[in-house]
Short mmCIF file of C-alpha atoms in Angstrom, two decimals:
data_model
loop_
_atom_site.label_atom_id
_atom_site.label_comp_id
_atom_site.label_asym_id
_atom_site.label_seq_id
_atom_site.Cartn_x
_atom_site.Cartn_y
_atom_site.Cartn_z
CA UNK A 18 -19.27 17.02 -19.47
CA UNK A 19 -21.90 17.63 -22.19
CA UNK A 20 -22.64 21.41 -22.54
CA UNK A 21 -25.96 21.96 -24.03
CA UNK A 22 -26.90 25.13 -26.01
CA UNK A 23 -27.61 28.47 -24.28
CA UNK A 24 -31.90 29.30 -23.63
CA UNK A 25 -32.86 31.79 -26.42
CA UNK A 26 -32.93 35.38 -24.76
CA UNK A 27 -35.37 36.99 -27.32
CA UNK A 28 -39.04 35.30 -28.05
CA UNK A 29 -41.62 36.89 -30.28
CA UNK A 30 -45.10 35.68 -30.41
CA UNK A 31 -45.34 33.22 -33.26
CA UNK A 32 -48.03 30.30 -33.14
CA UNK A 33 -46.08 26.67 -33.39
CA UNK A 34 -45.73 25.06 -36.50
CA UNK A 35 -44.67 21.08 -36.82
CA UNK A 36 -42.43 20.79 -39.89
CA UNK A 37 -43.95 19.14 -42.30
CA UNK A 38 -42.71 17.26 -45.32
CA UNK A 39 -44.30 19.54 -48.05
CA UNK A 40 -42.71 22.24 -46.62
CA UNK A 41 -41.09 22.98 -49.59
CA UNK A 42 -44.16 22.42 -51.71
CA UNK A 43 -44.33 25.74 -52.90
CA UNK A 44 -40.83 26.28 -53.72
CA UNK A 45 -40.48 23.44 -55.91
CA UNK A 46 -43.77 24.26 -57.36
CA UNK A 47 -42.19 27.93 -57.96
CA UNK A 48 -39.32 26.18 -59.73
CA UNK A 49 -41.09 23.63 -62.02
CA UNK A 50 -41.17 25.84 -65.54
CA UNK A 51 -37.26 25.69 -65.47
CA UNK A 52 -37.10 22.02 -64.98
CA UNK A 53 -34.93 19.99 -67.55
CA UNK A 54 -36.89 17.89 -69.77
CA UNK A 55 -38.03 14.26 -68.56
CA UNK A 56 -36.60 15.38 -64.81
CA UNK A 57 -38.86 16.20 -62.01
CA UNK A 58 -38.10 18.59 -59.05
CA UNK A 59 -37.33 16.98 -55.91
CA UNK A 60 -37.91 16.74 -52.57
CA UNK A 61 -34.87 17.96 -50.25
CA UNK A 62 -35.45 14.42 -48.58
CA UNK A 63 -34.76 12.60 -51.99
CA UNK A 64 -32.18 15.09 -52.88
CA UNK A 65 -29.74 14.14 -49.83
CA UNK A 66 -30.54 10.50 -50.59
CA UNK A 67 -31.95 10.07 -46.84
CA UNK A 68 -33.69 6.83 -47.29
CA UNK A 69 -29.11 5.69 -48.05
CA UNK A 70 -29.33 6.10 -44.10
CA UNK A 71 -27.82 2.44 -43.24
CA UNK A 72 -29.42 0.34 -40.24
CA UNK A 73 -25.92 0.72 -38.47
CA UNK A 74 -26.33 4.70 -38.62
CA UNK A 75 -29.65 4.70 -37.37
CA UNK A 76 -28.90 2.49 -34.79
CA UNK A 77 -25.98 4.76 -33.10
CA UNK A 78 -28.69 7.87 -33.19
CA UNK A 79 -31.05 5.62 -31.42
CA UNK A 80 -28.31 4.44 -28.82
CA UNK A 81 -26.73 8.07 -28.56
CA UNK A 82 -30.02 10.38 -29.31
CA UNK A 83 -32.34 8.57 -27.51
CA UNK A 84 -34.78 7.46 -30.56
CA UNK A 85 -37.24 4.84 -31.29
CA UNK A 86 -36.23 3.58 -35.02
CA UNK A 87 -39.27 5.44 -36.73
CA UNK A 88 -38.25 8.99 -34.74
CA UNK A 89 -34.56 8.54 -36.03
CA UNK A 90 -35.70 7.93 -39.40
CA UNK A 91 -38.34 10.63 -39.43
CA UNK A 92 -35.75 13.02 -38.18
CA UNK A 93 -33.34 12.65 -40.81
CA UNK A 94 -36.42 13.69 -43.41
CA UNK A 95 -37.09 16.68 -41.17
CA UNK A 96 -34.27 17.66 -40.91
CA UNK A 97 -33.26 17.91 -45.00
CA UNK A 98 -36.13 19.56 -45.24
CA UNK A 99 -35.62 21.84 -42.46
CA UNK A 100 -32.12 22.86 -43.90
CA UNK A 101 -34.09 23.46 -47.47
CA UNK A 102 -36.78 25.59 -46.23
CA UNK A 103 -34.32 27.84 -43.65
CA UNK A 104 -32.40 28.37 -47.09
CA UNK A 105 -35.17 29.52 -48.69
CA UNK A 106 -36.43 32.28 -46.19
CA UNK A 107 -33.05 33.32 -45.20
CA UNK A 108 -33.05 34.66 -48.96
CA UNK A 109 -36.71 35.96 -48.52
CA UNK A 110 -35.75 38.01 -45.33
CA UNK A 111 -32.27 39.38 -46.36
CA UNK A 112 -30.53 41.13 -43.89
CA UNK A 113 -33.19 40.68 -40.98
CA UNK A 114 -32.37 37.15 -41.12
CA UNK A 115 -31.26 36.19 -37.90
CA UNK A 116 -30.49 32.51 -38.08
CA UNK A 117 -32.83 29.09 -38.23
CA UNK A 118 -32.26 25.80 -35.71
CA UNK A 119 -34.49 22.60 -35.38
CA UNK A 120 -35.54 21.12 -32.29
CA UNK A 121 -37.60 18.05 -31.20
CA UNK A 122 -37.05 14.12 -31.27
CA UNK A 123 -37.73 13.68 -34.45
CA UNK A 124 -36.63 17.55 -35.59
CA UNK A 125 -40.22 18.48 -36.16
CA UNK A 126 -39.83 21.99 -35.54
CA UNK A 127 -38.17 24.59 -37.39
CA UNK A 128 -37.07 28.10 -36.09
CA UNK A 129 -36.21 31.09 -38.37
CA UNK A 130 -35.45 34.12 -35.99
CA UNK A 131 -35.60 37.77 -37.71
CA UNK A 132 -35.31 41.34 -36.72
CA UNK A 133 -38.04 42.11 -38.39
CA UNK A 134 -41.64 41.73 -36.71
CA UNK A 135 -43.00 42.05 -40.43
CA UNK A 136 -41.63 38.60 -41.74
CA UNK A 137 -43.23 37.02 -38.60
CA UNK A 138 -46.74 36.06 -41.25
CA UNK A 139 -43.87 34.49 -44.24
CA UNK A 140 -42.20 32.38 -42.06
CA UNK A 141 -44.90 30.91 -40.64
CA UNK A 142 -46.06 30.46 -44.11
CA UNK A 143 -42.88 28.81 -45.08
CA UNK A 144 -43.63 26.24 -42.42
CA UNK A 145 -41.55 27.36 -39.60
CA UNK A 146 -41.78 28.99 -36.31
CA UNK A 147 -40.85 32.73 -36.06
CA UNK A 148 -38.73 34.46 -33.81
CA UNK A 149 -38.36 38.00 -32.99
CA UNK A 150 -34.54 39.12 -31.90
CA UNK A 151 -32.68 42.35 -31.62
CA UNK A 152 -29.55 40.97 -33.88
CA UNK A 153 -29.16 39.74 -37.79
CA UNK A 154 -26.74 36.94 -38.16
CA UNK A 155 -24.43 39.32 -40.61
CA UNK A 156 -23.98 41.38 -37.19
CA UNK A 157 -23.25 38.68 -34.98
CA UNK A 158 -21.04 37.35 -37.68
CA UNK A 159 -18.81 40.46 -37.50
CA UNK A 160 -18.82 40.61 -33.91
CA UNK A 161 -17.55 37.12 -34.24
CA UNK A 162 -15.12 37.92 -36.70
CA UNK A 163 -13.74 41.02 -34.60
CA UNK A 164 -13.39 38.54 -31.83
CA UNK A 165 -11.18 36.35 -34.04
CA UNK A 166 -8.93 39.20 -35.39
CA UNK A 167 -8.19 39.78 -31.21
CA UNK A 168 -7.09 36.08 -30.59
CA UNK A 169 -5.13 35.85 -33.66
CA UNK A 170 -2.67 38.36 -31.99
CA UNK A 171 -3.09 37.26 -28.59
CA UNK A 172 -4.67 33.89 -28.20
CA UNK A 173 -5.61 32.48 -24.69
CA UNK A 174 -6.40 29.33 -23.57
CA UNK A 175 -8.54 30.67 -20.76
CA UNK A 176 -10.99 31.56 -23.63
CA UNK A 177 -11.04 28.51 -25.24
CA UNK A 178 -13.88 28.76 -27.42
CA UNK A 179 -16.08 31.44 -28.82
CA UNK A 180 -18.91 31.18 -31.37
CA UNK A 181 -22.04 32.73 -32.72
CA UNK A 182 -25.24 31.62 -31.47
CA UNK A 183 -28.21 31.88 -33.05
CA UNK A 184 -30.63 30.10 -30.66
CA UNK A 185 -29.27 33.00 -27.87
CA UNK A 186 -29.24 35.89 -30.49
CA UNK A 187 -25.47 36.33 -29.18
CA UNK A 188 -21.46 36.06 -29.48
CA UNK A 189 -21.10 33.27 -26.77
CA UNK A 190 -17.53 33.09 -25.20
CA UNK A 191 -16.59 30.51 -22.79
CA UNK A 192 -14.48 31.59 -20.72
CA UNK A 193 -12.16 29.92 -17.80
CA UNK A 194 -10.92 33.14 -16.77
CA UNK A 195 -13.67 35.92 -16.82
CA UNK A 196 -10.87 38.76 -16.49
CA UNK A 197 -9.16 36.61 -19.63
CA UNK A 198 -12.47 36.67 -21.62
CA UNK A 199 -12.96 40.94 -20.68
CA UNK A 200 -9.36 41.19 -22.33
CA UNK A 201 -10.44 39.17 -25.54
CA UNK A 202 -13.23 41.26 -26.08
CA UNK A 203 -11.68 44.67 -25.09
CA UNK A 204 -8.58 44.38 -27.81
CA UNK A 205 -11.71 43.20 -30.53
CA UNK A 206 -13.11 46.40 -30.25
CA UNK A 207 -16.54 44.57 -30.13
CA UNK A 208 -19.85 45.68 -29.73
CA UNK A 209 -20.75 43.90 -25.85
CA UNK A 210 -24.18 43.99 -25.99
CA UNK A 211 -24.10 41.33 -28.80
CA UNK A 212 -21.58 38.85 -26.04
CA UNK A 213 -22.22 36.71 -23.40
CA UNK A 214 -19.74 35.25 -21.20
CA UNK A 215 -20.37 32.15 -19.93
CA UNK A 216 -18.17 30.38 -17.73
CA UNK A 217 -16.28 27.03 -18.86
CA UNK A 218 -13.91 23.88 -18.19
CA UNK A 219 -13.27 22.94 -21.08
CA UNK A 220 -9.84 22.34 -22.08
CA UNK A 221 -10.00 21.38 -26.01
CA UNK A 222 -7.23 19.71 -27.73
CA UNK A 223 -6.50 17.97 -30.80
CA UNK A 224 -7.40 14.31 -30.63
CA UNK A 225 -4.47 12.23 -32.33
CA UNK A 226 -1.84 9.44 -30.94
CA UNK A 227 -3.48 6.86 -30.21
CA UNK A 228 -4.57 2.59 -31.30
CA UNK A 229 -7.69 2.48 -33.62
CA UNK A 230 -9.66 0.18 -36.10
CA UNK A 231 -9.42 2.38 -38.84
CA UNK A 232 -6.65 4.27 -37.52
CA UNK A 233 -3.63 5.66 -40.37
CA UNK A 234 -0.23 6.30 -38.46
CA UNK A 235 1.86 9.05 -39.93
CA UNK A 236 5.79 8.44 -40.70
CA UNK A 237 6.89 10.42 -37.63
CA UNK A 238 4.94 8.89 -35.46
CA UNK A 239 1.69 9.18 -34.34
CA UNK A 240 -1.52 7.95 -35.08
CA UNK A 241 -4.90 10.01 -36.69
CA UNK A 242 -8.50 8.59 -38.47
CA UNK A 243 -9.06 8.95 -42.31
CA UNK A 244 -12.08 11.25 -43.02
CA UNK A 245 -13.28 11.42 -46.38
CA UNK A 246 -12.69 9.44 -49.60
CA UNK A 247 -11.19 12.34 -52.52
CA UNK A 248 -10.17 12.87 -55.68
CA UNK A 249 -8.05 15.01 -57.51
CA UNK A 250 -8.08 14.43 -61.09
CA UNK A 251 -6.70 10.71 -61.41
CA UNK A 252 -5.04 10.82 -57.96
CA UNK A 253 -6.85 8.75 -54.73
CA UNK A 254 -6.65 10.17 -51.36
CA UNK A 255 -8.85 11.20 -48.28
CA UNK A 256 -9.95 14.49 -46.49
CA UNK A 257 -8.48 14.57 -42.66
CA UNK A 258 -7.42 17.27 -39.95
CA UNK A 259 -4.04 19.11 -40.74
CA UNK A 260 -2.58 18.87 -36.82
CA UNK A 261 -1.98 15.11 -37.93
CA UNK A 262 0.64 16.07 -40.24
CA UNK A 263 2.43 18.37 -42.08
CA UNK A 264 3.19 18.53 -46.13
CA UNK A 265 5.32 15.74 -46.97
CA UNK A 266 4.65 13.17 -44.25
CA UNK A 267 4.12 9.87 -45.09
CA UNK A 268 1.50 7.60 -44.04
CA UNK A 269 0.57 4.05 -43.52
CA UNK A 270 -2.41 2.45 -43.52
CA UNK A 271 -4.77 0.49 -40.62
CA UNK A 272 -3.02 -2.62 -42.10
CA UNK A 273 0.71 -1.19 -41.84
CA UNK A 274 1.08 -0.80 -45.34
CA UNK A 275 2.79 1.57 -47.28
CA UNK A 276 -0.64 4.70 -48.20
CA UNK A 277 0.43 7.83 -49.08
CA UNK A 278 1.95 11.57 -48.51
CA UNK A 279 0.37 14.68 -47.34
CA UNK A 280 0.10 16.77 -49.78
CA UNK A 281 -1.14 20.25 -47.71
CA UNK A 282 -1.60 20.79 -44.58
CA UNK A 283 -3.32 23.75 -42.25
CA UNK A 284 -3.09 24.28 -38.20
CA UNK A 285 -3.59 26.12 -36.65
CA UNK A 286 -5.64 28.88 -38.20
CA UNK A 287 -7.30 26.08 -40.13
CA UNK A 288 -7.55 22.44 -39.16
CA UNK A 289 -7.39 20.70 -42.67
CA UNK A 290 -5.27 18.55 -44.50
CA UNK A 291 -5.20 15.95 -47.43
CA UNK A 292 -3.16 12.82 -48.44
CA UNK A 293 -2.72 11.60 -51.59
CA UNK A 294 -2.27 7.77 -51.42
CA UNK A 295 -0.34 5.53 -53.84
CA UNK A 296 -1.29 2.99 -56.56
CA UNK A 297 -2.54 0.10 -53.86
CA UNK A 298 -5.24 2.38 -52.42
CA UNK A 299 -8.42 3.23 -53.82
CA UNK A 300 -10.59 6.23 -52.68
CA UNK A 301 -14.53 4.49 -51.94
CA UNK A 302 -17.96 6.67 -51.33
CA UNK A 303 -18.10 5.24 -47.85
CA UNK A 304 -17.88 5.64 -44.06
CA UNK A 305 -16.88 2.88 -41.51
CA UNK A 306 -20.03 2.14 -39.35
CA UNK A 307 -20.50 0.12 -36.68
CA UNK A 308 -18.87 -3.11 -36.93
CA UNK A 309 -16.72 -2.12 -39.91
CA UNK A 310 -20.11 -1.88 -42.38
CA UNK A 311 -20.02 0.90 -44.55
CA UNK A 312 -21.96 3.59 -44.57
CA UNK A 313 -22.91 5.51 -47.93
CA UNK A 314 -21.77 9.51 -48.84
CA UNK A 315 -23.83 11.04 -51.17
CA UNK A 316 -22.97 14.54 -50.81
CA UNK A 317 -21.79 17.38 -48.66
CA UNK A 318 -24.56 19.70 -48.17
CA UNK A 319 -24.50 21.02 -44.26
CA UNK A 320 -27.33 20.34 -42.05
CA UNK A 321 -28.59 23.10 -39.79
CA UNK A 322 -28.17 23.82 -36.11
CA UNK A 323 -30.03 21.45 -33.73
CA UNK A 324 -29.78 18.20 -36.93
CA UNK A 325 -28.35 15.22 -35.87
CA UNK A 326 -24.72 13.78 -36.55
CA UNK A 327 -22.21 10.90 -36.37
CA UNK A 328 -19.03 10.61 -36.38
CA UNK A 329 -16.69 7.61 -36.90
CA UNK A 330 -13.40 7.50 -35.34
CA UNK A 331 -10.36 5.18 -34.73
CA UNK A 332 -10.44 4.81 -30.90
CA UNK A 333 -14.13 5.17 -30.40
CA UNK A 334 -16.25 4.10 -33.15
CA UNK A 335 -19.62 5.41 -33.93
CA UNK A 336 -20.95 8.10 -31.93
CA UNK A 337 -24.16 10.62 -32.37
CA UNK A 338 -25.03 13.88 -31.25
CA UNK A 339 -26.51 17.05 -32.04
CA UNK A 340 -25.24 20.35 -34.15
CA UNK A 341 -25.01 22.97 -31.68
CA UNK A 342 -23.43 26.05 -33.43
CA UNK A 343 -21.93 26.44 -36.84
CA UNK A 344 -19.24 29.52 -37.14
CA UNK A 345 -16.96 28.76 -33.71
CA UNK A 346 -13.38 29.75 -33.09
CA UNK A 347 -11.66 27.13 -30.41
CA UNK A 348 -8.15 27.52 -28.72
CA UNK A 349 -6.01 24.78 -28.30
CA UNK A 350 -2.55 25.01 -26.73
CA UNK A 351 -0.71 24.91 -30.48
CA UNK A 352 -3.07 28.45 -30.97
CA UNK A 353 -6.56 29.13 -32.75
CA UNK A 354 -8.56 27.83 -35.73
CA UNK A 355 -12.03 29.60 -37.01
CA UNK A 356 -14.54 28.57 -39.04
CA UNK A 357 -15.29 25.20 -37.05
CA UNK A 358 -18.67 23.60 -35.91
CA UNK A 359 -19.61 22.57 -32.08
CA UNK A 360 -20.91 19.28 -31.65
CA UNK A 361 -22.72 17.28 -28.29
CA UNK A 362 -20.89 13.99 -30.33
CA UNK A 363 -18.23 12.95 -28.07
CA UNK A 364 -14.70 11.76 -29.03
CA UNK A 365 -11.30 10.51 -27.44
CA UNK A 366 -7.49 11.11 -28.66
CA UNK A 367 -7.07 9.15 -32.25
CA UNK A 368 -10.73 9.94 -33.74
CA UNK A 369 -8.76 12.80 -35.31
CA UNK A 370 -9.28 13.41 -39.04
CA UNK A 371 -12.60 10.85 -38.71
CA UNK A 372 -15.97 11.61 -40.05
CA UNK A 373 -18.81 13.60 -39.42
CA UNK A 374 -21.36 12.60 -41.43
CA UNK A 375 -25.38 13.45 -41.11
CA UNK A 376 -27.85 11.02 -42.92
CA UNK A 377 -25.22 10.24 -46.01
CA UNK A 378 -24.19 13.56 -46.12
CA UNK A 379 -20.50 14.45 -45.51
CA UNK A 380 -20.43 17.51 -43.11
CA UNK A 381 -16.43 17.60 -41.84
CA UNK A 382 -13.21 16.52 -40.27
CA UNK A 383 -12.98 15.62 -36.49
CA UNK A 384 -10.48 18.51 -35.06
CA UNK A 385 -10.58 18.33 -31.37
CA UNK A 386 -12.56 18.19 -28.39
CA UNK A 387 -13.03 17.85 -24.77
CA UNK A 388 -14.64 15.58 -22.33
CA UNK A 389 -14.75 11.41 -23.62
CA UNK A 390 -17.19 8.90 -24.57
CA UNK A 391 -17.93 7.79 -20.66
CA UNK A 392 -18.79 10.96 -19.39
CA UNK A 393 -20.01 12.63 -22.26
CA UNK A 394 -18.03 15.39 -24.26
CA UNK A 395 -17.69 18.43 -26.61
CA UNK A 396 -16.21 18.32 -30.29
CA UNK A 397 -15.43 20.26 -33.26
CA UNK A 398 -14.99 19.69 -36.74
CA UNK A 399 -13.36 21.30 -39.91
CA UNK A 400 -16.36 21.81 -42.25
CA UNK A 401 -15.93 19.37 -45.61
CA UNK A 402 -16.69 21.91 -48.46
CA UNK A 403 -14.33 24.43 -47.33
CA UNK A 404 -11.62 21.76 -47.35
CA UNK A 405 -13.13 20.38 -50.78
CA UNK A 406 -12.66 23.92 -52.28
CA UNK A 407 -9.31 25.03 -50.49
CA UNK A 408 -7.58 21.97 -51.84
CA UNK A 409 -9.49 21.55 -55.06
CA UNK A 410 -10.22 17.90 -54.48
CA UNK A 411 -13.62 16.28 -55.05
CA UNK A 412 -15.62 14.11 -52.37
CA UNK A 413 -16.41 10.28 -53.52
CA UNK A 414 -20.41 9.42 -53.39
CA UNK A 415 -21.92 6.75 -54.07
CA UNK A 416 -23.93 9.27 -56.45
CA UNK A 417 -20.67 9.90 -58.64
CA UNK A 418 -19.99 13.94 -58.67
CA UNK A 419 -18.32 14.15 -62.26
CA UNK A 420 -15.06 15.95 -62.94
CA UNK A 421 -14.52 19.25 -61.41
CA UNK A 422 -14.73 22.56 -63.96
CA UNK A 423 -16.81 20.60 -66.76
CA UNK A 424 -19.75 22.75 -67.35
CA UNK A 425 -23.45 21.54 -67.17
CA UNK A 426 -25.51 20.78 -69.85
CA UNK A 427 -27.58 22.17 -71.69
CA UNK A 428 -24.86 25.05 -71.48
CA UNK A 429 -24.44 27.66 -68.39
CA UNK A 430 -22.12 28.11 -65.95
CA UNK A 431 -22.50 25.60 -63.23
CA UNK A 432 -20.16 22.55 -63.01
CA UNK A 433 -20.22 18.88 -61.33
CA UNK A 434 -17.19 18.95 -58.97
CA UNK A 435 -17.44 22.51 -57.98
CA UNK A 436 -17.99 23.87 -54.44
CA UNK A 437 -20.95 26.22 -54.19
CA UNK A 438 -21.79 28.42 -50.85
CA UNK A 439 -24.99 29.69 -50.04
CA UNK A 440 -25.45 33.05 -52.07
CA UNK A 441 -23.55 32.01 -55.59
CA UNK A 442 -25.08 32.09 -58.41
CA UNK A 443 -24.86 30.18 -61.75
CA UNK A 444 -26.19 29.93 -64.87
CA UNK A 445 -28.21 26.50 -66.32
CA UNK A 446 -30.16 26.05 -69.69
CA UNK A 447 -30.71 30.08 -70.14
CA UNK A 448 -31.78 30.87 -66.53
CA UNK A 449 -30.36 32.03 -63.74
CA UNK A 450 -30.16 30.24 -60.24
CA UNK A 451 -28.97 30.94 -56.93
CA UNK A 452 -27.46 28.33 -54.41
CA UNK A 453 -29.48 28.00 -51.58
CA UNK A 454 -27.26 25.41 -49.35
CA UNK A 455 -23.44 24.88 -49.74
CA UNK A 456 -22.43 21.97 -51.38
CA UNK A 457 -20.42 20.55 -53.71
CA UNK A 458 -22.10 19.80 -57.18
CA UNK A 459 -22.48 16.84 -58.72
CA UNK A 460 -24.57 14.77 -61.67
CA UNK A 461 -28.39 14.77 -60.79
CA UNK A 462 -28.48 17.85 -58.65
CA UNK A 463 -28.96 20.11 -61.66
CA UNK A 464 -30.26 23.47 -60.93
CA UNK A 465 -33.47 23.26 -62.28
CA UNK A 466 -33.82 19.43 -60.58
CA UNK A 467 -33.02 20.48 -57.19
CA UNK A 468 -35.36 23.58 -55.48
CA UNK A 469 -33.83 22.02 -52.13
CA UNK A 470 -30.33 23.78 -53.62
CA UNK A 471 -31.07 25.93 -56.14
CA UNK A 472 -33.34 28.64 -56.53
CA UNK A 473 -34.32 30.67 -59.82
CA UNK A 474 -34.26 34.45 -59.87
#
């Protein structure tokens, strides 16, 4: 069964505003004097490289979104710029910020909620609808985090998932058991007004062991789906989910063949893992599509609740859904992970490890799920750029990100290869800049280049 997204409980008064693609007119604008020589700001739509978005991509959104070509298309523009301009008023609002979502066919329209009736006039400005809501995010981040802290000492699979909801302006918990949710958020020590209980059958689990296309079968036994292309210095390898394996086991290929080791492994707690593969394998920027085409990676930055995304998997192919919440916590029957995002993409055992990818840009590891590809599902995956940075490894593009820890020219402090979250800031050419969207950097996104990433302060 397909669960969709709780209705929003707050609503302030805000008039509607389409999204438009100069959106982020003024920001760039704002940005020009520190551009680098000869280089020209750029949209957040050429930033992500949207117009990379392969036929056999935009075909699967219109199959599993419901879109003519043009909406699917105009969508994926929307919603880059959507992420870009939510970046840039969440640092405008500061702590009122409340969390941002798109919504419509083609993503037309973008929400920023706040606490504070006062920013109601700048985000509309910005190019966004406002809403009015009782909670920041950084509170219902906490409450989250309290709720995590509980399971990790006594996890329940009654309460399989939990996660922070900014369309609802709440803590959701599913719940199988309401007495077995009531526990949960008794031993947190959680503030309840910020939780809603909602009641649930889902029963996630890991998706591995199973025949696929681009399936990799691990030495023990078993069978998982490669995510991501990496590096790590000279050494080839890909990004995947760590139930599939532990540190040390060995791997074949889709062909049988002899691949690789993992090299680290996390589950539960985390779902991530890496495997370095040998001398006859070679890491490429690209994603199996639909009928084995590939499908280009150009970066990692993550898209924004209510954007589209695939996912490509061993048993099931290519599938497309929706973001529903970033920030969930899901409990399988081996125990917890955090930190994951909730998907309407559906997925069967053996899509383990695959891709999630939105537009060309890498957004995480397929972890585990519930429901199938017949009757619809719910799925999670392991964010990319907190793998990237746990492990140290650097994602293959098409675009080429450089070496990690080289810094930028013309001097400063930012580096190609490096993982930055929302909030850091670097230095570039004598200025100062602060990250707007996590990512991990790479040649051509520049500070000064990118507004969509970077902002100057």
């Amino acid at each position: 069964m397909l669960h969709r997204h709780a209705k929003a409980a707050c609503v302030g008064a805000a008039a509607a505003a389409a999204l438009v693609l100069t959106s982020l007119q003024g920001a760039a604008s704002a940005q020009q004097a520190g551009t680098a020589p000869g280089a020209a700001a750029r949209t957040a739509a050429a930033t992500l490289t949207v117009s990379a978005a392969q036929p056999e991509l935009l075909r699967a959104m219109q199959r599993d979104l419901g879109l003519t070509r043009a909406q699917a298309e105009q969508r994926l523009v929307n919603e880059a710029e959507a992420g870009a301009t939510a970046a840039v008023l969440r640092q405008r609002l500061g702590a009122a910020f409340a969390g941002a979502w798109v919504e419509g066919a083609d993503s037309g329209t973008l929400t920023v909620a706040t606490t504070r009736a006062a920013d109601a006039a700048a985000i509309r400005a910005g190019g966004a609808e406002a809403r009015l809501v009782t909670h920041t995010l950084a509170e219902l981040d906490r409450t989250k985090a309290a709720l995590d802290r509980a399971a990790a000492r006594n996890s329940s699979t009654d309460v399989p998932v939990w996660y922070v909801d900014v369309r609802a302006n709440a803590v959701v918990v599913r719940a199988v058991e309401k007495s077995a949710a009531q526990t949960l958020i008794g031993a947190s020590g959680a503030e309840r007004e910020r939780i809603r209980v909602v009641p649930t059958e889902e029963q996630p689990r890991p998706l591995y062991d199973i025949r696929g296309g681009d399936a990799y079968y691990m030495g023990g036994g078993g069978r998982c789906s490669v995510g991501f292309a990496v590096t790590r210095g000279t050494t080839q390898g890909f990004a995947t989910a760590g139930h599939c394996g532990r540190a040390g086991t060995t791997t074949s290929g889709y062909n049988q063949v002899a691949q690789g080791t993992f090299q680290a492994s996390t589950f539960p707690g985390r779902d991530t893992a890496w495997v370095a593969a040998n001398s006859n394998w070679t890491s490429t920027p690209y994603v199996k599509g639909q009928g084995r085409q590939n499908i280009q990676v150009t970066g990692s930055v993550q898209q924004p609740v209510g954007a589209s995304i695939c996912r490509s998997g061993s048993t099931t192919g290519w599938h497309c859904g929706t973001i529903s919440q970033h920030n969930t916590s899901v409990t399988y029957p081996e125990g917890t992970i955090t930190g994951v995002t909730r998907t309407t993409v559906c997925a069967e055992p053996g899509d383990s490890g695959g891709s999630y990818i939105s537009g060309s840009q890498a957004q995480g590891v397929t972890s585990g799920g519930s429901g199938d590809c017949r009757s619809g599902g719910t799925t999670f995956h392991q964010p990319i750029n907190p793998l990237l940075q746990g492990y140290g490894l650097t994602l293959k593009t098409t675009t080429g990100p450089g070496e990690p820890g080289e810094p930028g020219e013309p001097g400063g402090t930012w580096a190609a290869g490096t993982v930055y979250q929302a909030g850091a800031q670097v230095t570039y050419g004598g200025a100062t800049y602060r990250c707007l969207q996590g990512h991990q950097a790479q040649a051509g996104w520049e500070p000064p280049n990118v507004p969509a990433l970077w902002q100057r302060v």
